[in-house]
Short mmCIF file of C-alpha atoms in Angstrom, two decimals:
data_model
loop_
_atom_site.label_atom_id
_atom_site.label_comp_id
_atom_site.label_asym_id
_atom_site.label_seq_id
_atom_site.Cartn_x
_atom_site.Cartn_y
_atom_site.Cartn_z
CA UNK A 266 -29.43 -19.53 -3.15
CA UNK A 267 -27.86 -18.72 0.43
CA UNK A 268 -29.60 -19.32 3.26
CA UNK A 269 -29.35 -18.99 6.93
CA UNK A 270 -30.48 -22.16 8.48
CA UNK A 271 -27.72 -24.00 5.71
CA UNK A 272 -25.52 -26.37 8.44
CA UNK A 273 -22.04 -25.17 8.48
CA UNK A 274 -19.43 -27.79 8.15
CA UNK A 275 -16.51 -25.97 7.95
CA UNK A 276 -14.29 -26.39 11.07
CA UNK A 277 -14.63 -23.76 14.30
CA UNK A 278 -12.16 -21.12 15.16
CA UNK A 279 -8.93 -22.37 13.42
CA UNK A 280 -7.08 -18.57 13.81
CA UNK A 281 -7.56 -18.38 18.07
CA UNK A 282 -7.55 -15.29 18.62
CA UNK A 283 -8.79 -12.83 21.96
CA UNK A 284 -11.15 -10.23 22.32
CA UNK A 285 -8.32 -7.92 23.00
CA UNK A 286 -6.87 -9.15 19.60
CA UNK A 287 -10.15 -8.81 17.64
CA UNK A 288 -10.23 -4.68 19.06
CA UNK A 289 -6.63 -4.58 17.71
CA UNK A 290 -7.60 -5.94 14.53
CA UNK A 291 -10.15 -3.53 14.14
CA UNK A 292 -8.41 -0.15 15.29
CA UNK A 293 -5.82 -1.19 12.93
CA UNK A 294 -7.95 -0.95 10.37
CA UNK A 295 -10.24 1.69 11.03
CA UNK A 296 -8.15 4.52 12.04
CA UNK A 297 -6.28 5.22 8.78
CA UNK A 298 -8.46 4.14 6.43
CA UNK A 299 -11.67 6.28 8.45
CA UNK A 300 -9.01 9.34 9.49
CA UNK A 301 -4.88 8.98 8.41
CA UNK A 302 -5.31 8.22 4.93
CA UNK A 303 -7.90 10.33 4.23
CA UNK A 304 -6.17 12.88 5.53
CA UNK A 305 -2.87 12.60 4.17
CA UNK A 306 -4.83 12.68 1.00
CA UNK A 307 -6.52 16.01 1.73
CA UNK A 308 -3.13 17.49 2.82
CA UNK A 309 -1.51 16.39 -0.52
CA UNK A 310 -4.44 17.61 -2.81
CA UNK A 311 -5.37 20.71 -0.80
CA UNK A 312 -1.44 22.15 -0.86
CA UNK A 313 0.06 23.47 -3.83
CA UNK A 314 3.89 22.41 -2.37
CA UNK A 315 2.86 19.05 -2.25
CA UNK A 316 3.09 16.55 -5.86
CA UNK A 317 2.46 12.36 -5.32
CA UNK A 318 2.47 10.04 -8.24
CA UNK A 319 -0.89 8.49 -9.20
CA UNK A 320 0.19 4.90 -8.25
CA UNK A 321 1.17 6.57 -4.74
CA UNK A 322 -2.57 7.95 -4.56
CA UNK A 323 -3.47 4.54 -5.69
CA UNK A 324 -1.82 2.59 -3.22
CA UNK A 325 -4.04 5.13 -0.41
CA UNK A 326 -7.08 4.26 -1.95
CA UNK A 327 -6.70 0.59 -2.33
CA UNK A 328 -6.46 0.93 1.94
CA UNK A 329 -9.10 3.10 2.09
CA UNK A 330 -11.39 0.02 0.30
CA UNK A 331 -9.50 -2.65 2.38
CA UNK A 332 -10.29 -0.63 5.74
CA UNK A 333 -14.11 0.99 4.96
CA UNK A 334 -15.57 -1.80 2.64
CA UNK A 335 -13.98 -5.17 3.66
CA UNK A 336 -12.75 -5.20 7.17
CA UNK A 337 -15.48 -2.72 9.20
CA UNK A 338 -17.93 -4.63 7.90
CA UNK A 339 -18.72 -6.19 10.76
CA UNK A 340 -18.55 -3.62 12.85
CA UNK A 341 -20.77 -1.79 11.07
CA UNK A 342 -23.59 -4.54 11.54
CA UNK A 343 -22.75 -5.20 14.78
CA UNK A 344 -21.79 -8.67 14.06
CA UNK A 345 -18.35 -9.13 15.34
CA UNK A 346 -19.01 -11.56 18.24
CA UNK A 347 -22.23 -13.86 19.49
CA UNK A 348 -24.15 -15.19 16.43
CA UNK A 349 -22.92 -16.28 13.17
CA UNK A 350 -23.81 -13.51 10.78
CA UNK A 351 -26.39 -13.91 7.82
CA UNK A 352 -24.92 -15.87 4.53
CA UNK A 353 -25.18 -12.98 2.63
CA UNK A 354 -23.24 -10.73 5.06
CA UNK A 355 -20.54 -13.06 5.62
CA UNK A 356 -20.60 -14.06 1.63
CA UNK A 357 -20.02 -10.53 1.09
CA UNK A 358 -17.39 -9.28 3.46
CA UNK A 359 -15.49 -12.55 2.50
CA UNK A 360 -15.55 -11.51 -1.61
CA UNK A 361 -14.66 -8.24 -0.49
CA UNK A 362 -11.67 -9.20 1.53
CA UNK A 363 -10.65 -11.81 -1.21
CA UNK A 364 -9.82 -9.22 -3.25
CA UNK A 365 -7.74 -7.66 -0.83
CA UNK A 366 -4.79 -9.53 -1.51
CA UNK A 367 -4.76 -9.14 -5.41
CA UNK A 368 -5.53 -4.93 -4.95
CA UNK A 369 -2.88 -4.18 -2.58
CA UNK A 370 -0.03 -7.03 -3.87
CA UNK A 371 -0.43 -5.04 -7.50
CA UNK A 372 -0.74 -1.40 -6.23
CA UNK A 373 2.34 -1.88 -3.83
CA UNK A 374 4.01 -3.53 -7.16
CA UNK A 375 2.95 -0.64 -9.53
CA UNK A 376 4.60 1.67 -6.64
CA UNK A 377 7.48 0.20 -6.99
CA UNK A 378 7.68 -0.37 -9.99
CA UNK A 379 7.34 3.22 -11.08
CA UNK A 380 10.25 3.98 -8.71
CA UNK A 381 12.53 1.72 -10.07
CA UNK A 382 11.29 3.38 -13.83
CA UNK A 383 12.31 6.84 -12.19
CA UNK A 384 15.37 6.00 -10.60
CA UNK A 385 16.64 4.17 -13.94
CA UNK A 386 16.06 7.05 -15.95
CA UNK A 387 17.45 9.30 -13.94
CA UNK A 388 20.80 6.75 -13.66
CA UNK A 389 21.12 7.41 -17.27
CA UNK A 390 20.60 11.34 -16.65
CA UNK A 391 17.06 11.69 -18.01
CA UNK A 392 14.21 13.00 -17.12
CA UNK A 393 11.11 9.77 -16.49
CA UNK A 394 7.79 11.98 -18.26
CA UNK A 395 4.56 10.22 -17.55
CA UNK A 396 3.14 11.68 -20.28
CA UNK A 397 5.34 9.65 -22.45
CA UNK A 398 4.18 6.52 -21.33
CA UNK A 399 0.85 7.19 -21.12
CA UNK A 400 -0.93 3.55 -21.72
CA UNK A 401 1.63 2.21 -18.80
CA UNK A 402 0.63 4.59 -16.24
CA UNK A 403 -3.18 4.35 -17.40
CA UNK A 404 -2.25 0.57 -16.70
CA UNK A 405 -0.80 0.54 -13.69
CA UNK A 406 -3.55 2.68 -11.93
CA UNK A 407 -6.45 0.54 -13.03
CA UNK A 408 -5.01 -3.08 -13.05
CA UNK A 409 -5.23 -3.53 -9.47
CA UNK A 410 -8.75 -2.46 -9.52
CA UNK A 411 -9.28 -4.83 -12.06
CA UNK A 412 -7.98 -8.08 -10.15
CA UNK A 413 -9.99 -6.54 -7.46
CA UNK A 414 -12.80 -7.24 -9.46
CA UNK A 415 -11.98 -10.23 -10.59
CA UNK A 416 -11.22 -11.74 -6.99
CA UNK A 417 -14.67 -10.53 -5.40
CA UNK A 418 -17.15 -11.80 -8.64
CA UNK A 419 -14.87 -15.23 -8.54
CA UNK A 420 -15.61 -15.64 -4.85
CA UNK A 421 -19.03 -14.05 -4.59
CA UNK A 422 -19.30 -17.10 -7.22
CA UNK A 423 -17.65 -19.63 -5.16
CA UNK A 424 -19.27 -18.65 -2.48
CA UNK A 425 -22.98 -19.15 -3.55
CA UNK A 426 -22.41 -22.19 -4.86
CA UNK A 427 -21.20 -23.52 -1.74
CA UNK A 428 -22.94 -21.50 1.09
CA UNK A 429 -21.71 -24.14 4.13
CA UNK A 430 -18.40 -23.44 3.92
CA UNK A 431 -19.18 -19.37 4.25
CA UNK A 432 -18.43 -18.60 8.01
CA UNK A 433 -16.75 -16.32 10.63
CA UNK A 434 -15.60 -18.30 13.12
CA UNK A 435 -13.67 -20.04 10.59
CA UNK A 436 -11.24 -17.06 10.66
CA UNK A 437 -12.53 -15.57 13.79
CA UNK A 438 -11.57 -11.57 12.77
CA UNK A 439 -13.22 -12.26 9.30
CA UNK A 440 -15.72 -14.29 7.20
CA UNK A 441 -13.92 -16.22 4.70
CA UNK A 442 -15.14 -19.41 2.20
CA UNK A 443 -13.72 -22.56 2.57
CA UNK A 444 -12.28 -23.57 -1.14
CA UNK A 445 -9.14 -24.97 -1.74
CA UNK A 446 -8.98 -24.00 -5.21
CA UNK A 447 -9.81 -20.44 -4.80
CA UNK A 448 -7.45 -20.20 -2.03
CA UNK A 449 -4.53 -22.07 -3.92
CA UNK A 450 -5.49 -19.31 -7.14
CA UNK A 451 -5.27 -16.15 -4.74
CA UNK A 452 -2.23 -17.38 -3.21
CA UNK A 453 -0.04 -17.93 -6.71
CA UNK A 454 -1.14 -14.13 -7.90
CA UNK A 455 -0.31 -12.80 -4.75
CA UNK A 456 2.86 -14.56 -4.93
CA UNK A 457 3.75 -13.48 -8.45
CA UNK A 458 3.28 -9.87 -7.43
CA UNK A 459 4.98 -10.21 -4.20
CA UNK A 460 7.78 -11.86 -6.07
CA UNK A 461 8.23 -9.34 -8.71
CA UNK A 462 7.67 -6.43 -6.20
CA UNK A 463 11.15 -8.42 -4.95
CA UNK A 464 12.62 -8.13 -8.24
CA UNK A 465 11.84 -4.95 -8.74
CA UNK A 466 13.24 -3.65 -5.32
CA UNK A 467 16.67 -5.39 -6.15
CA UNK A 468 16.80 -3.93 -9.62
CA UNK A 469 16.54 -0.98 -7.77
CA UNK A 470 18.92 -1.64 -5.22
CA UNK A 471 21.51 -2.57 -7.36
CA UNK A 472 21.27 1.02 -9.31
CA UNK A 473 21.69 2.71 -6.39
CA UNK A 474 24.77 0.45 -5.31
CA UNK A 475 25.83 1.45 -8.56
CA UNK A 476 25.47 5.25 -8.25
CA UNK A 477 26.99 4.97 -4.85
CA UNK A 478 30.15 3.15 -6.72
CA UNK A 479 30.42 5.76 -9.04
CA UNK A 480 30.85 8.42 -6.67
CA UNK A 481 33.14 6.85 -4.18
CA UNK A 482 35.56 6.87 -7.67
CA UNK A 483 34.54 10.42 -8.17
CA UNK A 484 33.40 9.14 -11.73
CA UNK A 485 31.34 12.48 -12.99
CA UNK A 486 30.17 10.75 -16.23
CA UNK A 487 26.86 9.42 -14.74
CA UNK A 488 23.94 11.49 -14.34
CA UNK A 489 21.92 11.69 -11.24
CA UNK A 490 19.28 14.55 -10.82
CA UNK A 491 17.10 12.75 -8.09
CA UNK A 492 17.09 12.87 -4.10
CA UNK A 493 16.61 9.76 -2.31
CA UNK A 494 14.46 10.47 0.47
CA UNK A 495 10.87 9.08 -1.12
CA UNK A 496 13.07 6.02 -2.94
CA UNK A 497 14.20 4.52 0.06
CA UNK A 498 10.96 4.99 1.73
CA UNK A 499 9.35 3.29 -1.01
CA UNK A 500 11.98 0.49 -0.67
CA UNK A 501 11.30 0.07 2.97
CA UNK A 502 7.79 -0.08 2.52
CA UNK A 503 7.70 -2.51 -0.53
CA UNK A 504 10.34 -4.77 1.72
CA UNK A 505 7.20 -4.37 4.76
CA UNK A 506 4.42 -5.18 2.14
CA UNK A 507 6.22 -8.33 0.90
CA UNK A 508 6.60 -10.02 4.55
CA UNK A 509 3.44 -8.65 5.84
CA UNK A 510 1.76 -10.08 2.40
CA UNK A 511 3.71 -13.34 2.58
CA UNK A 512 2.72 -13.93 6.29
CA UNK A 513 -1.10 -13.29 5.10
CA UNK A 514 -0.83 -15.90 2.32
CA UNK A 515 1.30 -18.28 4.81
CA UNK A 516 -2.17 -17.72 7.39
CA UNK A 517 -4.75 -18.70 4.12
CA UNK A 518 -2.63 -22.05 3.98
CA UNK A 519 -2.18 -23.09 6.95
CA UNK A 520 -4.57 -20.70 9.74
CA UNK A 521 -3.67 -21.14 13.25
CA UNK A 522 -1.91 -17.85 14.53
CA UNK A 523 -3.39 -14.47 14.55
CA UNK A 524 -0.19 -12.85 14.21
CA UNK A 525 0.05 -12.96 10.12
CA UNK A 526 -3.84 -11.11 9.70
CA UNK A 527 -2.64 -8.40 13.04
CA UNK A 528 0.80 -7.86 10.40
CA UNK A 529 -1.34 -6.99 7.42
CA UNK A 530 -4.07 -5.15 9.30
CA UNK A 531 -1.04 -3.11 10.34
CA UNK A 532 -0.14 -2.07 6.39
CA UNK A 533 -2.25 1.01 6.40
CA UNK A 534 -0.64 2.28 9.54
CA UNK A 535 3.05 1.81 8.24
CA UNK A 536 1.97 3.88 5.23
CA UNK A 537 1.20 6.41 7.01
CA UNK A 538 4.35 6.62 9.41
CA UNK A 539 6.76 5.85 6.23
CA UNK A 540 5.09 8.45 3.69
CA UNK A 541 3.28 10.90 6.45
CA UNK A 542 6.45 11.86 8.18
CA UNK A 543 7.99 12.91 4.77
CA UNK A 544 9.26 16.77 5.47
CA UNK A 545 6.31 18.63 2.81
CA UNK A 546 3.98 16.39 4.68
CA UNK A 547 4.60 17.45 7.91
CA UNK A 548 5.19 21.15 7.18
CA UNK A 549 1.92 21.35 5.37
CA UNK A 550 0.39 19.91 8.61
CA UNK A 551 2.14 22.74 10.78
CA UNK A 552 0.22 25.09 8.67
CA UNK A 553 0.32 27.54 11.19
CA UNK A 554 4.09 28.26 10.83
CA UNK A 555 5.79 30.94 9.30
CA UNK A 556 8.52 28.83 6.74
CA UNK A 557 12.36 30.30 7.11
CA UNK A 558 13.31 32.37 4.57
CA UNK A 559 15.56 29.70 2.99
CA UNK A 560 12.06 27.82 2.46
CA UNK A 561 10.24 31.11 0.88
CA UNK A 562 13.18 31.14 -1.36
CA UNK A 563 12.95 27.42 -2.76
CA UNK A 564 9.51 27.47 -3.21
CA UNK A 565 9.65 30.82 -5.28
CA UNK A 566 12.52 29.34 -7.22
CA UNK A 567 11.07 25.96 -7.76
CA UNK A 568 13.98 24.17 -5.82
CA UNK A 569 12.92 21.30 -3.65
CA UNK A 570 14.58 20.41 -0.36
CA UNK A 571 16.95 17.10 -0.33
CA UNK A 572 14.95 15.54 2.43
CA UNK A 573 17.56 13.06 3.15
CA UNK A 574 19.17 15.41 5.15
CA UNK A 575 16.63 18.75 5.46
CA UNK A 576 19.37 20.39 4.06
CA UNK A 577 18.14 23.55 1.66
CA UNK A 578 20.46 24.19 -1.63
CA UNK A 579 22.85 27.49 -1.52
CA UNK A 580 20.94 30.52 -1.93
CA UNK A 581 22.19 32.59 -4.99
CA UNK A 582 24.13 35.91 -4.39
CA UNK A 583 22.26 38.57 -5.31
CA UNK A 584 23.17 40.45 -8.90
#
């Protein structure tokens, strides 16, 4: 049973950290997951012009949780500086943000991952059809949930059991529970995904090397029916998620700096510069103006813009 007069031995303030870096922490967090991603959510559901792939939805949502349900939590008591906060406040903002690493490692993987799928198939000149691979995409929306889960009961667990080691000044932006073998367990999964969110990206890489071979010979006998606008955004942002990710699990080992949990906190905000600024993004946005003719024309046709280079295709002569 927790309790609040339980003696804390864990040790004091081992992340030092300012009050100007505490307000940094917390704007990071709260601004896109309270405002940008919910918006760039309602912009992609409420326009017609506008089609994500579930595991890019998923990857909003798992920073929506991170920002509303794990890191404001504080805030929203009014417990970010003075007192230590109840057991059972800090017991469950710590479960909640123990399971931060496991969501977003495996939703930024299944991201990815689902790009690589695409730009394989298309390598080969087909067509990638979700609806063919129906238990994998079912998969790779809910597994991150899942370790989400997982991570939170596991440490609410841990947590109980052990109720002195549950404090915030421990991590000073966060509560967190002192357990080396929970720690040591997060940090391998993490790593896994991290790691094969690597692989992935270099699989990837290499096709695209590949592609660009193939065309510097003029060889024709390849098939390529994709832009590469949203790939290598994807890329960049799975490269961002695996140093920002790798600094976080570097901080669990060894806390001192504040500089790996400000690099995270920052994720949200780098998906929404790398995936808001995308072209049907930012025209839906500009909602009042009138699109050029050459846009009218794609749209009626079905053609999508290469946004590589905002370049429309040729239109048609007329009969």
């Amino acid at each position: 049973m927790l309790s609040d007069d339980t003696a804390s031995s864990v040790p004091m303030n081992i992340v030092h950290g300012s009050y100007g870096q505490l307000v940094l922490f917390l704007v990071l967090n709260v601004w896109p997951s309270h405002f940008g991603l919910p918006l760039l959510l309602l912009v992609i559901f409420s326009s017609k012009n506008i089609q994500r792939h579930p595991t890019f939805i998923n990857l909003c949502i798992a920073f929506i949780i991170v920002g509303i349900m794990s890191s404001s939590l504080l805030l929203y008591a009014g417990k970010l500086i003075g007192p230590e906060p109840s057991k059972m406040l800090c017991l469950f903002q710590a479960s909640l943000l123990y399971g931060m690493p496991p969501l977003t490692s495996t939703a930024a993987f299944t991201l990815v991952f689902q790009m690589f799928l695409v730009i394989q198939a298309a390598y080969r000149g087909k067509e990638y059809r979700d609806q063919d691979h129906a238990g994998r995409l079912w998969a790779m929306i809910l597994f991150p949930y899942l370790f989400f889960f997982v991570s939170v009961i596991v440490t609410a667990v841990v947590g109980a059991s052990m109720p002195e080691n549950i404090s915030r000044n421990r991590r000073f932006f966060y509560c967190s529970v002192e357990s080396l073998a929970l720690t040591n367990a997060l940090t391998i999964f993490a790593a896994i995904a991290l790691f094969m969110t690597l692989i992935t990206e270099a699989c990837t890489v290499y096709i695209l090397c590949k592609r660009w071979v193939a065309l510097k010979r003029n060889d024709t006998t390849l098939g390529w029916t994709i832009e590469l606008s949203l790939p290598l955004r994807i890329l960049g942002f799975g490269l961002y998620i695996i140093v920002a990710m790798s600094l976080s699990l570097l901080s669990i080992k060894s806390p001192s700096s504040p500089v790996p949990d400000l690099v995270i906190a920052a994720a949200a905000s780098v998906v929404m510069i790398i995936f808001g600024t995308q072209t049907d993004i930012l025209r839906a946005l500009r909602f009042w103006s009138k699109p050029s003719s050459d846009y009218d024309h794609a749209q009626k046709h079905g053609i999508t813009y290469d946004e590589a280079d905002m370049k429309p295709p040729p239109v048609p002569p007329k009969p």
